[in-house]
Coordinates of C-alpha atoms and ligand atoms in Angstrom, one line a residue:
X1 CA 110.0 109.5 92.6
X2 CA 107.4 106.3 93.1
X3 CA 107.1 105.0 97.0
X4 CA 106.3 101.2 96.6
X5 CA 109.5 98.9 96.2
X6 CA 109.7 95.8 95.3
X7 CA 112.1 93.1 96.8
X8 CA 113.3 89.8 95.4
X9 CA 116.2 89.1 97.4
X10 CA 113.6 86.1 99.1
X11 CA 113.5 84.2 96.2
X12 CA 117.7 84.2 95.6
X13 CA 117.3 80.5 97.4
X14 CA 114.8 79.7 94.1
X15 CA 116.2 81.5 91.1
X16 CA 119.5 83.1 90.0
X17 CA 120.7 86.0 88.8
X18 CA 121.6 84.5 86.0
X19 CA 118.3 83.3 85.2
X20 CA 117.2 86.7 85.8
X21 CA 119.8 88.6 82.8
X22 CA 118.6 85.9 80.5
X23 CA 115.1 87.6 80.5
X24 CA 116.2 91.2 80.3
X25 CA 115.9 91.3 76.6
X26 CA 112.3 88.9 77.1
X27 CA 111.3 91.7 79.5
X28 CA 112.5 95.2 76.7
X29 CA 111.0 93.4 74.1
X30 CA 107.4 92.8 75.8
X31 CA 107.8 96.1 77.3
X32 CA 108.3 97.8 74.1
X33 CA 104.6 95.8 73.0
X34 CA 102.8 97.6 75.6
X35 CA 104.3 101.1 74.7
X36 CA 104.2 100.8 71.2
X37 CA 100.8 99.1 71.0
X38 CA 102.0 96.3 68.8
X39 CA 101.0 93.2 71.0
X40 CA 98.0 91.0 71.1
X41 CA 94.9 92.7 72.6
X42 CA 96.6 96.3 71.9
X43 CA 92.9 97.9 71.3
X44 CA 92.6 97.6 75.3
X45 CA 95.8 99.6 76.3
X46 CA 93.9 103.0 76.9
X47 CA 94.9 102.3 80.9
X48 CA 98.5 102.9 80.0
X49 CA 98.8 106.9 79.3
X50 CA 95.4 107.4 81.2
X51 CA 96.9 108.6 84.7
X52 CA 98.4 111.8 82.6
X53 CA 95.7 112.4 80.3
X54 CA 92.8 112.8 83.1
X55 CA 92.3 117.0 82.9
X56 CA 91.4 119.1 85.8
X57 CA 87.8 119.6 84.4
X58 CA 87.3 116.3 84.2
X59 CA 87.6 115.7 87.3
X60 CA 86.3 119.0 88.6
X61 CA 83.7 117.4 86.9
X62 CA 83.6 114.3 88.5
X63 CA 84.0 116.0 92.1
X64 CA 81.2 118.2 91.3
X65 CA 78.8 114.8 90.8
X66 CA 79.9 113.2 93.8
X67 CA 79.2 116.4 95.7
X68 CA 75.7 116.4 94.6
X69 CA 75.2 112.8 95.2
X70 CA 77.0 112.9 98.9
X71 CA 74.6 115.8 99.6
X72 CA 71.5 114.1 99.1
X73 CA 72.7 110.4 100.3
X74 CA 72.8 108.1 103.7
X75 CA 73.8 105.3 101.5
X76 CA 74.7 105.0 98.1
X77 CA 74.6 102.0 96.1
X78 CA 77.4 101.0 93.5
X79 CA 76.1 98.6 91.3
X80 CA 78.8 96.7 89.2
X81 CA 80.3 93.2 89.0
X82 CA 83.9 92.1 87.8
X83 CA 86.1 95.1 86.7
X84 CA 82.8 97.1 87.3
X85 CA 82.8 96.6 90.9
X86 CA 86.0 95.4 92.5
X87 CA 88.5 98.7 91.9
X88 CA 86.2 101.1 93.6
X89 CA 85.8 98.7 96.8
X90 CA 89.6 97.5 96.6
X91 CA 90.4 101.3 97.0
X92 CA 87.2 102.4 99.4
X93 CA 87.9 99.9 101.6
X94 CA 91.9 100.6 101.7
X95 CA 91.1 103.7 103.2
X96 CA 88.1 103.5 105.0
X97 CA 88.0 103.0 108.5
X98 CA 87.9 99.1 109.2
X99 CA 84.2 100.0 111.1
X100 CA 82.7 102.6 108.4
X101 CA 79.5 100.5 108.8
X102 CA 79.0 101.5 112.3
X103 CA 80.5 104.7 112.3
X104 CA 78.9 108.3 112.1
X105 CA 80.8 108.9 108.8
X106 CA 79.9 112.8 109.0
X107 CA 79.8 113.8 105.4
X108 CA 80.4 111.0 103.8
X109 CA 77.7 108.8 102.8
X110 CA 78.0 104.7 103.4
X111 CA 79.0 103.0 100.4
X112 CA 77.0 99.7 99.7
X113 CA 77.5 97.4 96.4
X114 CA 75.2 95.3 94.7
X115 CA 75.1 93.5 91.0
X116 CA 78.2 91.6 92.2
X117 CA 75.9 88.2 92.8
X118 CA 72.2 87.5 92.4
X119 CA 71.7 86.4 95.8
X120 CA 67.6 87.3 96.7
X121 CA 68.0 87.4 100.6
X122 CA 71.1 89.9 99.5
X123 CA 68.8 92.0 97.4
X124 CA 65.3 92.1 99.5
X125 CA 67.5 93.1 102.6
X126 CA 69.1 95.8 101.2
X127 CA 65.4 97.0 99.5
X128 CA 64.2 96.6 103.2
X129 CA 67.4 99.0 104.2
X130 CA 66.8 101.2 101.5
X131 CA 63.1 102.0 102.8
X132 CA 64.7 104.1 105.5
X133 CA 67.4 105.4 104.2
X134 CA 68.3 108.2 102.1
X135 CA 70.1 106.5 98.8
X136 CA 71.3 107.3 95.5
X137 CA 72.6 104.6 92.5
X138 CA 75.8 104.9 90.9
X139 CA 74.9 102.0 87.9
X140 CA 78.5 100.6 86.1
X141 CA 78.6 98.5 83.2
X142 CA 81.0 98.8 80.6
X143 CA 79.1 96.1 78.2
X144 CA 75.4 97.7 79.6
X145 CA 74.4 94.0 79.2
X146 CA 75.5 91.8 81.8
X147 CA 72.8 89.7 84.0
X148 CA 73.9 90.4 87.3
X149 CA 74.0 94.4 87.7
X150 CA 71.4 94.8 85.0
X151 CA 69.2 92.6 87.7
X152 CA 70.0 94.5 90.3
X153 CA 69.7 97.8 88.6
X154 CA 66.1 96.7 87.6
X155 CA 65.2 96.3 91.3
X156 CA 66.6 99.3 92.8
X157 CA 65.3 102.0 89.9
X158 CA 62.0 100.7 90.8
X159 CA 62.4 100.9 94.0
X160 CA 63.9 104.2 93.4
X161 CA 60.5 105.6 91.4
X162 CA 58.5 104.4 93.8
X163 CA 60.2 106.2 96.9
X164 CA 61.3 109.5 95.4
X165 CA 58.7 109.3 92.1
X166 CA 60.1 109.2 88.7
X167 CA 61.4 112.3 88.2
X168 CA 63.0 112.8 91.4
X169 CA 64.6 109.4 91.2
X170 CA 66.7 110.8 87.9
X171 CA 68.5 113.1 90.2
X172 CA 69.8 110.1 92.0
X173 CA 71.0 107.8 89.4
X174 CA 74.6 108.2 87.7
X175 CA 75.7 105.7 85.0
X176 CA 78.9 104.7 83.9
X177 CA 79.0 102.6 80.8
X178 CA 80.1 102.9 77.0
X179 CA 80.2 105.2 74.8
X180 CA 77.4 104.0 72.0
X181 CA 76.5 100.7 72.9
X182 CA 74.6 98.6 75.7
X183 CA 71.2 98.8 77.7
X184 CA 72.3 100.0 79.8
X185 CA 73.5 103.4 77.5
X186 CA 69.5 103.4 76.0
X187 CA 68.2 103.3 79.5
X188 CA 70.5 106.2 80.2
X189 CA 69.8 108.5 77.5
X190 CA 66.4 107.6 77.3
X191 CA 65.8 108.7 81.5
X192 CA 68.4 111.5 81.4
X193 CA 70.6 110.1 83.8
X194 CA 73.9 112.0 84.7
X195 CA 76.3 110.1 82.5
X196 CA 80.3 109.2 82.5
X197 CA 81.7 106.9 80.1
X198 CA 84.2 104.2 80.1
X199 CA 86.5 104.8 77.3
X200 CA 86.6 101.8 74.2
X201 CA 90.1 100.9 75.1
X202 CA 90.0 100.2 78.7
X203 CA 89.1 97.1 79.6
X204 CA 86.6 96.3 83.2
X205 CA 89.7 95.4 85.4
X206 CA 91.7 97.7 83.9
X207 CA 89.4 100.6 84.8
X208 CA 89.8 101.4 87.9
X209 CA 91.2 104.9 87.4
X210 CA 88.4 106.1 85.0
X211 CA 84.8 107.2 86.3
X212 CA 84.1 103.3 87.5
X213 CA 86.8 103.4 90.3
X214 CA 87.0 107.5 90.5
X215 CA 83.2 108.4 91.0
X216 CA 82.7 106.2 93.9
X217 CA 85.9 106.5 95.1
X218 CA 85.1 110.7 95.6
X219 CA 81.6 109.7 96.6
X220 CA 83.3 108.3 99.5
X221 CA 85.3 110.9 100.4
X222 CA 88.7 110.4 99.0
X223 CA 90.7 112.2 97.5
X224 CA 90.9 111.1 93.7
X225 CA 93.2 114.3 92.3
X226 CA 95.8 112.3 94.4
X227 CA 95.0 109.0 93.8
X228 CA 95.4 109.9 89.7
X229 CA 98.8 111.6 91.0
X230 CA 100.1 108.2 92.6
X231 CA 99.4 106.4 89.2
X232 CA 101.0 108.9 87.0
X233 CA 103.6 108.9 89.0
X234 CA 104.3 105.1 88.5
X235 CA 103.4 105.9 84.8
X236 CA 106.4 108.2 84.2
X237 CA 108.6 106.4 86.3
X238 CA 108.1 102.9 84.9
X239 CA 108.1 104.5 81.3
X240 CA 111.5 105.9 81.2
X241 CA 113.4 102.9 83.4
X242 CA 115.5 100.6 81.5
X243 CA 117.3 99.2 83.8
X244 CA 115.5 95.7 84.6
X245 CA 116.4 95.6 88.5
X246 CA 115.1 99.3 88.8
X247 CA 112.0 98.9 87.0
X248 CA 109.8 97.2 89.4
X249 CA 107.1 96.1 87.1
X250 CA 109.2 94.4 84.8
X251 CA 111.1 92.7 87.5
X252 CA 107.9 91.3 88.9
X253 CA 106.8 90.3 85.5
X254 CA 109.9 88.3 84.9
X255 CA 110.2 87.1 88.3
X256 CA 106.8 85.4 88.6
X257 CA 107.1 83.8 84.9
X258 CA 110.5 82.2 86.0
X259 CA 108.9 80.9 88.5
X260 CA 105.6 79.7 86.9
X261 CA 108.5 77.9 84.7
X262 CA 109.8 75.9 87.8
X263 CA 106.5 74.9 88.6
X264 CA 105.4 77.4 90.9
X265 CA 102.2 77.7 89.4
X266 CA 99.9 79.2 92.0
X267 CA 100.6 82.9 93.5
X268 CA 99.8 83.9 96.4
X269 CA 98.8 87.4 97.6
X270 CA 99.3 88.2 101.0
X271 CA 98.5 91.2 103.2
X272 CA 98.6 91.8 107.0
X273 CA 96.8 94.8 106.6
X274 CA 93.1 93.9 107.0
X275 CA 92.0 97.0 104.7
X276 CA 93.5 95.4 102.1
X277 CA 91.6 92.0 101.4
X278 CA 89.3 93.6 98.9
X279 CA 92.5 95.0 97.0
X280 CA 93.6 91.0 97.2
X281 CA 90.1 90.5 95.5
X282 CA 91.3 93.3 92.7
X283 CA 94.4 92.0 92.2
X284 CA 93.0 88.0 91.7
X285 CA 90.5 89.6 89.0
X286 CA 93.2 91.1 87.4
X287 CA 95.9 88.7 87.4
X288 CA 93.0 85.3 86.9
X289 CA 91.3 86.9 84.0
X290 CA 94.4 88.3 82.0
X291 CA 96.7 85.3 82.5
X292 CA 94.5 81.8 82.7
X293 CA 94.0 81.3 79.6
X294 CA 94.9 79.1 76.4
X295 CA 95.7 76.2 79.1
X296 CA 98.1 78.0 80.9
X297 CA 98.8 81.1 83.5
X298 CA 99.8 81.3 87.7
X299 CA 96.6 80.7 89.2
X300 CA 96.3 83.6 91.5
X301 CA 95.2 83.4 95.0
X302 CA 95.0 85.3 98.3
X303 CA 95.5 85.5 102.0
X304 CA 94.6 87.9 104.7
X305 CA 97.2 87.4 107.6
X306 CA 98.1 86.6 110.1
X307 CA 93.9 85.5 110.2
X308 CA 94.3 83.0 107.4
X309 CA 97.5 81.3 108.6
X310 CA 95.5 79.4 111.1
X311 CA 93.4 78.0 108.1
X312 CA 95.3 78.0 105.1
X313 CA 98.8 78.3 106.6
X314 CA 98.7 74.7 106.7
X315 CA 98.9 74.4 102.7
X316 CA 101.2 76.8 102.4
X317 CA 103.8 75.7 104.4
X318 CA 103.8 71.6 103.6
X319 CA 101.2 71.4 101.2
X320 CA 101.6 70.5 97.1
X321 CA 104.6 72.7 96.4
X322 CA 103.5 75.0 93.6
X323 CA 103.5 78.0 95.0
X324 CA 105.0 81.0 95.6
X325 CA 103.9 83.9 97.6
X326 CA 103.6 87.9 96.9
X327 CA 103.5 89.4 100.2
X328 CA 102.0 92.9 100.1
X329 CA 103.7 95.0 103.2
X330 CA 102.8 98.1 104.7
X331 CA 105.6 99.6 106.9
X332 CA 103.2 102.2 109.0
X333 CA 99.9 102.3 109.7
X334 CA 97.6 105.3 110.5
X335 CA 97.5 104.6 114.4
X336 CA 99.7 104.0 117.4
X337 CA 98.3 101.5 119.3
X338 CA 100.5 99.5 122.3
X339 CA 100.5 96.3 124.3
X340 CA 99.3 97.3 127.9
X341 CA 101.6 96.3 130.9
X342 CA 99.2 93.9 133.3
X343 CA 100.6 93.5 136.8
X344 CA 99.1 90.1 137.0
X345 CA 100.3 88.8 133.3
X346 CA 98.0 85.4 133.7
X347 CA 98.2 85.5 129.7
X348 CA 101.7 85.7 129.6
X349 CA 102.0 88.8 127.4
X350 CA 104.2 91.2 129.3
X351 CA 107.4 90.0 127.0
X352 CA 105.6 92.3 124.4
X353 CA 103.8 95.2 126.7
X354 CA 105.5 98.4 125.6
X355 CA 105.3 96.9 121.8
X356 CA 103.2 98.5 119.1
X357 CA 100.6 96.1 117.3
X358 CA 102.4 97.2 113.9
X359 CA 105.6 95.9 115.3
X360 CA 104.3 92.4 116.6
X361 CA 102.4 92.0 112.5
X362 CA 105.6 92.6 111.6
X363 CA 107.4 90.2 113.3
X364 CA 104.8 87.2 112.1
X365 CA 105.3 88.6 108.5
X366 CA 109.0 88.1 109.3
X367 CA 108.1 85.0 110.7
X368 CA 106.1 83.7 108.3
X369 CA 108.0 84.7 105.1
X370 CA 111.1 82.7 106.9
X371 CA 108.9 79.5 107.6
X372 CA 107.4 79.9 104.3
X373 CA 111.0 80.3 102.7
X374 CA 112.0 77.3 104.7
X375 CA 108.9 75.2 103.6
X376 CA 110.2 76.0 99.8
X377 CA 107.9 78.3 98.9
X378 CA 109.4 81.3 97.8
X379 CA 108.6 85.1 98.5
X380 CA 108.8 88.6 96.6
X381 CA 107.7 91.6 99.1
X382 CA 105.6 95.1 97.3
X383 CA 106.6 97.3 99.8
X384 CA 104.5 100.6 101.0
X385 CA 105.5 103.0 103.3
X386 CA 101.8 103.5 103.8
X387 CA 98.1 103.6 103.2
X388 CA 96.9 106.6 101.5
X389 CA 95.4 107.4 97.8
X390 CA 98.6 108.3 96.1
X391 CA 100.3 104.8 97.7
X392 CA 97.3 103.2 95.9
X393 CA 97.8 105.0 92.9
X394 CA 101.1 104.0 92.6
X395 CA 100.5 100.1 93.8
X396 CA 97.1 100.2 91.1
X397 CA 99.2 101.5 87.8
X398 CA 102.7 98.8 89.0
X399 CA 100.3 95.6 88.8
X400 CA 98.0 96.7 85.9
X401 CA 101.5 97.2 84.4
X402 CA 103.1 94.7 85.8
X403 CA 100.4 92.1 84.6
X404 CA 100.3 93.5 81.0
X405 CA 104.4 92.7 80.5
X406 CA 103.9 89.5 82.3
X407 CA 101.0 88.0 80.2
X408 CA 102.9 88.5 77.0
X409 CA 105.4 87.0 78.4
X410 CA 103.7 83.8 78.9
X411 CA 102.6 84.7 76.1
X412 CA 98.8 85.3 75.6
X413 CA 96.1 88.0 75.2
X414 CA 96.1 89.9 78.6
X415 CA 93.5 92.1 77.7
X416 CA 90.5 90.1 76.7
X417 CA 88.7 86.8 79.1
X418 CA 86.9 84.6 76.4
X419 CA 86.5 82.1 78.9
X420 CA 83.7 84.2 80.7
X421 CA 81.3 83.6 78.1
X422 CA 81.3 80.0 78.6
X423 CA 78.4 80.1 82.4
X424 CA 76.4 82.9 80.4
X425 CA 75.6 81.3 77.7
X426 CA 74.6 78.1 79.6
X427 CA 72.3 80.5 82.3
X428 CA 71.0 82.3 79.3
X429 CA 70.0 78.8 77.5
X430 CA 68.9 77.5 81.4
X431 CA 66.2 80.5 81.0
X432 CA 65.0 80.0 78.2
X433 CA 66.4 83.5 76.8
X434 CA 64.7 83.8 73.2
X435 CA 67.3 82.4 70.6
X436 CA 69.4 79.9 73.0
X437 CA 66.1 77.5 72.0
X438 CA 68.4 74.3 70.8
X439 CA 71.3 75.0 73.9
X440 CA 68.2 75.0 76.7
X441 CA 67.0 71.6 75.5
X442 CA 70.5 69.9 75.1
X443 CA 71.3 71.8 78.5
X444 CA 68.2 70.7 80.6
X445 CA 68.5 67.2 79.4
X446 CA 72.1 67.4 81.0
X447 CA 70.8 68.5 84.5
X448 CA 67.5 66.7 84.7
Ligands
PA5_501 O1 87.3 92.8 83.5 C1 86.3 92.6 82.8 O2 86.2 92.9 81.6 C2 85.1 91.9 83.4 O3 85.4 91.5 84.7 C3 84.0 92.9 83.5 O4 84.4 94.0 84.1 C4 82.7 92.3 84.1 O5 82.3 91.1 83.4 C5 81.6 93.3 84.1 O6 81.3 93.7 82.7 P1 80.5 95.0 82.4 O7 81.2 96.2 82.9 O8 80.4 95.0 80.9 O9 79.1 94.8 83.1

């Protein structure tokens, strides 16, 4: 049985059941594509059976690394950027405690990221860091060639040599890249690194539950056996339901393109669980680069509440009506934390003292899906009993599959993101990289 439920009796004001039937076949038949491998991109549907093929010595495996590596670490460094980067933090910071940073994390080493911009006050402050600190370099990159972690990878395995020596530093660097081709696969097998690979047909933001996500994930001291449990769970369960309603995946596939048809074409993900705002940033990765593309696709965007409703609550509730809202809930968190009685009550809060925290979130998520409602934007609610690794596992595997029905159903490639190419070739051509020679001259007369 799965945990997470999805409900879409918010958006009865916005679409009918009716509308709903009409897409059941829509929904089998792109279904069927995903199983049966016969849709477009279906070389990059490895993530779909992965949660049951991962094998205990595989992981064992895995576990084993990340033992080592904890061991001899204060801080490691996950280097990574796009689907290389934002699975591991979605799911670190999920369960982490809000103030890991300041906190003696026993065992557990701190997990810091870098490749994920090229800022150089970013970079020199974290070499300064990384004088005093014990470290180790878990280096992802499926392609082994793109700019940003390759440029950050350069800096640190220098910086490595130079604090541990060159042999030493092998011991602290793990990479996670492909198979056969890439830099960053030569550098690897040319040092010795410790080495995982990222299997042909999974695409970056679809590879959250291979070594990319898993690795780091262990590293910080979760527990990925369960995390691989919560996926394969959804897996199995989304596999043999038919039944459109029951099949939440499909639903929200089918939902979300009905609505894109009305004109809702923004989506908006939003959680009132602070933890979750890098899993927001996961989820805009995936949906954004599997769904904008050939002029079309819900532009997906995200909110952290109830902080962003006094900034972008505004626009939601009276601004251009496009949107619709996805509004991740979490019925219990880890703690139990109440509002103090105060004799005095100068602020006014003793209507509430008794009151857990979680109770008062939910009653502005309550709130706010109402107003929202009301302000014709409509809602669907993923619903989680809780935080934990099999929760995520479960939430990880709905959306990846989720996303895959609901991009051929709007019916482009879900699995591939031509459109990145476009800024690398102009920054390759803007440094004069050998053999972009005619682009750099057309390119600098544009921005001089
Ligand atoms: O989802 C994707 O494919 C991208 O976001 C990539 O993950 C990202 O561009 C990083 O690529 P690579 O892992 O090849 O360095």
């Amino acid at each position: 049985m799965i945990q997470l439920k999805l409900n879409i009796d918010k958006v009865a004001g916005f679409i009918s059941e009716q509308e709903i039937k009409l897409f059941q076949s829509e929904a089998k038949l792109q279904q069927k594509k995903v199983y049966q491998k016969s849709g477009a991109g279906n070389d990059f549907l490895g993530w779909v059976e992965l949660p049951s093929e991962i094998n205990e010595d595989f992981l064992n495996d895995l576990e084993q690394t990340a033992s080592l590596i904890r061991k001899q670490s204060q801080i490691v460094v996950v280097v990574g950027i796009g689907g290389s980067y934002l699975g591991a933090r979605a799911i670190i910071d999920a369960l982490n405690s809000n103030f890991s940073a300041l906190q003696d994390q026993g065992q557990s080493p701190f997990i810091i990221y870098a490749g994920q911009n090229i800022g150089e006050d970013y970079m020199a402050e974290l070499l300064d860091l990384l004088n005093e600190k014990e470290y180790s370099v878990i280096v992802i990159s499926k392609s082994g060639t793109t700019t940003e972690p390759a440029i950050a990878f350069r800096l640190l395995r220098e910086h490595l040599e130079r604090k541990y020596g060159e042999t030493n530093a092998v011991n602290r660097i793990v990479a996670i890249t492909d198979a056969q081709r890439g830099a960053l696969k030569t550098l690897a097998d040319e040092k010795g690194y410790k080495s995982y690979i990222i299997p042909d047909d999974v695409g970056g933001r679809y590879s959250v539950l291979t070594p990319v996500g898993l690795l780091p994930i262990a590293v910080a001291g979760f527990n990925i056996a369960d995390f691989i449990q919560g996926a394969r769970n959804m897996q199995v369960f989304l596999k043999q339901e038919n039944n459109l309603y029951a099949n939440p995946a499909a639903l929200y596939a089918v939902v979300r393109n009905i609505l894109y048809r009305k004109g809702k074409t923004t989506e908006i993900l939003a959680s009132y669980t602070p933890n979750l705002m890098y899993f927001v940033e996961w989820w805009k990765q995936l949906y954004g680069e599997s769904e904008g593309k050939d002029n079309k696709g819900i532009f997906p965007a995200g909110v952290n509440l109830t902080t962003d409703l006094h900034s972008m609550g505004q626009y939601i509730q009276q601004g251009l009506r496009n949107i619709f809202e996805t509004v991740i809930r979490v019925e219990n968190p880890k703690n139990n934390l109440k509002i103090p009685f105060d004799n005095d009550n100068l602020d006014g809060l003793n209507f509430m003292s008794g009151k857990r925290l979680s109770y008062v979130n939910k009653m502005a998520e309550e709130g706010t899906m109402l107003a929202h409602i009301d302000g014709q934007v409509p809602n669907l609610e993923v619903i989680l009993p809780h935080i934990d690794e099999k929760v995520l596992g479960e939430l990880v595997y709905f959306f990846e599959m989720a996303c895959a029905i609901s991009g051929y159903i709007l019916g482009v490639n879900p699995f591939d993101q031509p459109g990145v190419e476009a800024y690398k070739k102009n920054m390759f051509a803007l440094l004069e990289k050998p053999g972009f020679e005619e682009q750099t001259i057309a390119l600098k007369k544009r921005i001089s």
